GROMACS .gro file of C-alpha atoms in nm:
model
  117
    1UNK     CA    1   0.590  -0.677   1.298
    2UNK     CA    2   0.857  -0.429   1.292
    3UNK     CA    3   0.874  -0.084   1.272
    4UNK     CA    4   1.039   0.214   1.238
    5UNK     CA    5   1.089   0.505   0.946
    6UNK     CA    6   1.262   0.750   0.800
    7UNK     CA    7   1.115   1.097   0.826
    8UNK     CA    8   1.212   1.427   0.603
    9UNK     CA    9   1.108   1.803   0.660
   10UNK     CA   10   1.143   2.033   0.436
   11UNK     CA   11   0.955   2.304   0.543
   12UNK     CA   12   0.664   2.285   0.305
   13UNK     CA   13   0.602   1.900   0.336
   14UNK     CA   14   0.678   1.645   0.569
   15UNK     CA   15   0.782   1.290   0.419
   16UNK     CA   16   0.725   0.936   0.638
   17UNK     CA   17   0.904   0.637   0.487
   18UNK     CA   18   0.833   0.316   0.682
   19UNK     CA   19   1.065   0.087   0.719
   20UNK     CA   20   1.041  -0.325   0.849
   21UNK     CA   21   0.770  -0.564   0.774
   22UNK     CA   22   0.414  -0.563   0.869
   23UNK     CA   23   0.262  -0.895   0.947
   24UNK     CA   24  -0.135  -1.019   0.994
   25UNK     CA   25  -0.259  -1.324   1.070
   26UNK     CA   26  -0.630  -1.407   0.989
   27UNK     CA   27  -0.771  -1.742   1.144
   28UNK     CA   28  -1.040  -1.873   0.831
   29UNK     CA   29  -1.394  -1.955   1.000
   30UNK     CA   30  -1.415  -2.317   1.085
   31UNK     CA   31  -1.115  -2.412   1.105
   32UNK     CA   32  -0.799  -2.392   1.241
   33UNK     CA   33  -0.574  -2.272   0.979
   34UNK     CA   34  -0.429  -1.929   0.968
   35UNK     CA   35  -0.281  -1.722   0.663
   36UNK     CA   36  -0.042  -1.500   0.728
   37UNK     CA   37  -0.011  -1.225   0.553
   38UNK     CA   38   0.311  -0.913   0.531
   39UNK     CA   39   0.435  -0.604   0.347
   40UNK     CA   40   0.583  -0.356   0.355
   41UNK     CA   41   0.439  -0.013   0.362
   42UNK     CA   42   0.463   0.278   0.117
   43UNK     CA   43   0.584   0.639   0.165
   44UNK     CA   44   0.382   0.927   0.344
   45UNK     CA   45   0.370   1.268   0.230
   46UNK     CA   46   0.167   1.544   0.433
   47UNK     CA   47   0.188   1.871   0.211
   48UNK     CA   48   0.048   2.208   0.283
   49UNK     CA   49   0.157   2.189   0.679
   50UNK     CA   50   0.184   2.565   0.698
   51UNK     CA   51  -0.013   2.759   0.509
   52UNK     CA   52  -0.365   2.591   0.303
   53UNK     CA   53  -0.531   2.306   0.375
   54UNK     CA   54  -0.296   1.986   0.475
   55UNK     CA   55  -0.326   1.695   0.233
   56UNK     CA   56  -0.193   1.298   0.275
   57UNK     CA   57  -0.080   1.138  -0.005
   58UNK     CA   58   0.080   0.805  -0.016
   59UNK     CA   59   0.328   0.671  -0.301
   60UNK     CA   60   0.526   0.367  -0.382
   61UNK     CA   61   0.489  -0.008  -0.445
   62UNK     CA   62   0.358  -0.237  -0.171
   63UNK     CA   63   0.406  -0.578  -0.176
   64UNK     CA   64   0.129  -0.837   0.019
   65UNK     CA   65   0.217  -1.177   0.045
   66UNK     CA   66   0.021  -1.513   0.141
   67UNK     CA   67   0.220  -1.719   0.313
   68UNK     CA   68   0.011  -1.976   0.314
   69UNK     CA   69  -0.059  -2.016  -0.067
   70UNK     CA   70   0.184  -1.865  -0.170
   71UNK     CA   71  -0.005  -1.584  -0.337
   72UNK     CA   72   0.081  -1.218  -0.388
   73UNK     CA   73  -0.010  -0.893  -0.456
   74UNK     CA   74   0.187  -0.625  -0.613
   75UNK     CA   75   0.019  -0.284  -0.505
   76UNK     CA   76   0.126   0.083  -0.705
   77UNK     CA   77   0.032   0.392  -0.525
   78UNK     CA   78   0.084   0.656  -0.750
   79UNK     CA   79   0.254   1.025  -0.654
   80UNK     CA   80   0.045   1.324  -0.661
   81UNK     CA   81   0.153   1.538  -0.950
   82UNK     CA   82   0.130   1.932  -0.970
   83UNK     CA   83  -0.238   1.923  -1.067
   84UNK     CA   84  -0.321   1.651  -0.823
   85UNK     CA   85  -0.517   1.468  -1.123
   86UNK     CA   86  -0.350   1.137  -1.033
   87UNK     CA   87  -0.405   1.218  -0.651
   88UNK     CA   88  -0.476   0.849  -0.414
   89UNK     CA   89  -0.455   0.642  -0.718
   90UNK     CA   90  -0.348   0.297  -0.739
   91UNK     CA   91  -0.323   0.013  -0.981
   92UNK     CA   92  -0.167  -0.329  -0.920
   93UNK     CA   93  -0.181  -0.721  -1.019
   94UNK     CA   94  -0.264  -0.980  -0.833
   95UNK     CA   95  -0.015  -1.335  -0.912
   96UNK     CA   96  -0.087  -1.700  -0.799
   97UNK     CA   97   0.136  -1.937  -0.630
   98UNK     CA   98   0.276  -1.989  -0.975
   99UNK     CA   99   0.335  -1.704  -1.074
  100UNK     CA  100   0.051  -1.655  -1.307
  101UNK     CA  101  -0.180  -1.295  -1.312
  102UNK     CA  102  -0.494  -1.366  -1.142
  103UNK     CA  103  -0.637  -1.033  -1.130
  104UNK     CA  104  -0.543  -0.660  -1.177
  105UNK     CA  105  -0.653  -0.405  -0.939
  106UNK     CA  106  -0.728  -0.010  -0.989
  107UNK     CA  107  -0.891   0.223  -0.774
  108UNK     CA  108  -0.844   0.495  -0.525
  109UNK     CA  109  -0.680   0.428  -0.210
  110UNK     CA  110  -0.939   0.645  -0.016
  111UNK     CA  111  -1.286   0.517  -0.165
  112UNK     CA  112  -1.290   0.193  -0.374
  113UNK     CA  113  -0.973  -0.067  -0.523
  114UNK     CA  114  -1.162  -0.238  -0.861
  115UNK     CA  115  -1.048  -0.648  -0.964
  116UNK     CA  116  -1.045  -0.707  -1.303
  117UNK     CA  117  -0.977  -1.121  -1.470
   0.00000   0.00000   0.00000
């Protein structure tokens, strides 16, 4: 895939913002088909580089695409706020090759990501 990004300091907190397209392709047991998979990634933040303890927190919508059926996944990391409550969540849907919601996602991008029907 490509890559390359876009990177801001400002002396308290250092931003990343990929740029290009990441690809992945997974061969499926017994066979000799392969889905191939890309997105694009979502935006870095370390915080607290000088003085406390430094934190990651990533923010921004990911998109994941199937290739091969078409499928796709629409991913939302949310931005830390001031208290931190919303801190490495994430939400998103999941669409068929038509289109159609298949499932919805939640979770936190550091322990678990929850589908729903």
């Amino acid at each position: 895939g490509e890559c390359d990004a876009k990177k801001k300091f400002t002396g308290k907190s250092f931003e990343i913002r990929p740029t290009g397209i990441a690809h992945l392709l997974l061969y499926l047991p017994n066979t000799f088909k392969g889905e191939h998979y890309t997105w694009k990634k979502v935006t870095m933040v370390i915080t607290n580089l000088i003085l406390g303890s430094p934190a990651i927190n990533h923010y921004g919508d990911m998109e994941i695409t199937n290739h091969r059926t078409g499928e796709r996944c629409v991913l939302t990391f949310k931005q830390r706020g001031w208290r931190g409550k919303e801190a490495k969540k994430d939400k998103g849907s999941v669409f068929d090759q038509k289109g159609n919601l298949a499932w919805e996602l939640a979770g936190k991008w550091t322990t678990q990501l929850i589908a729903r029907r």
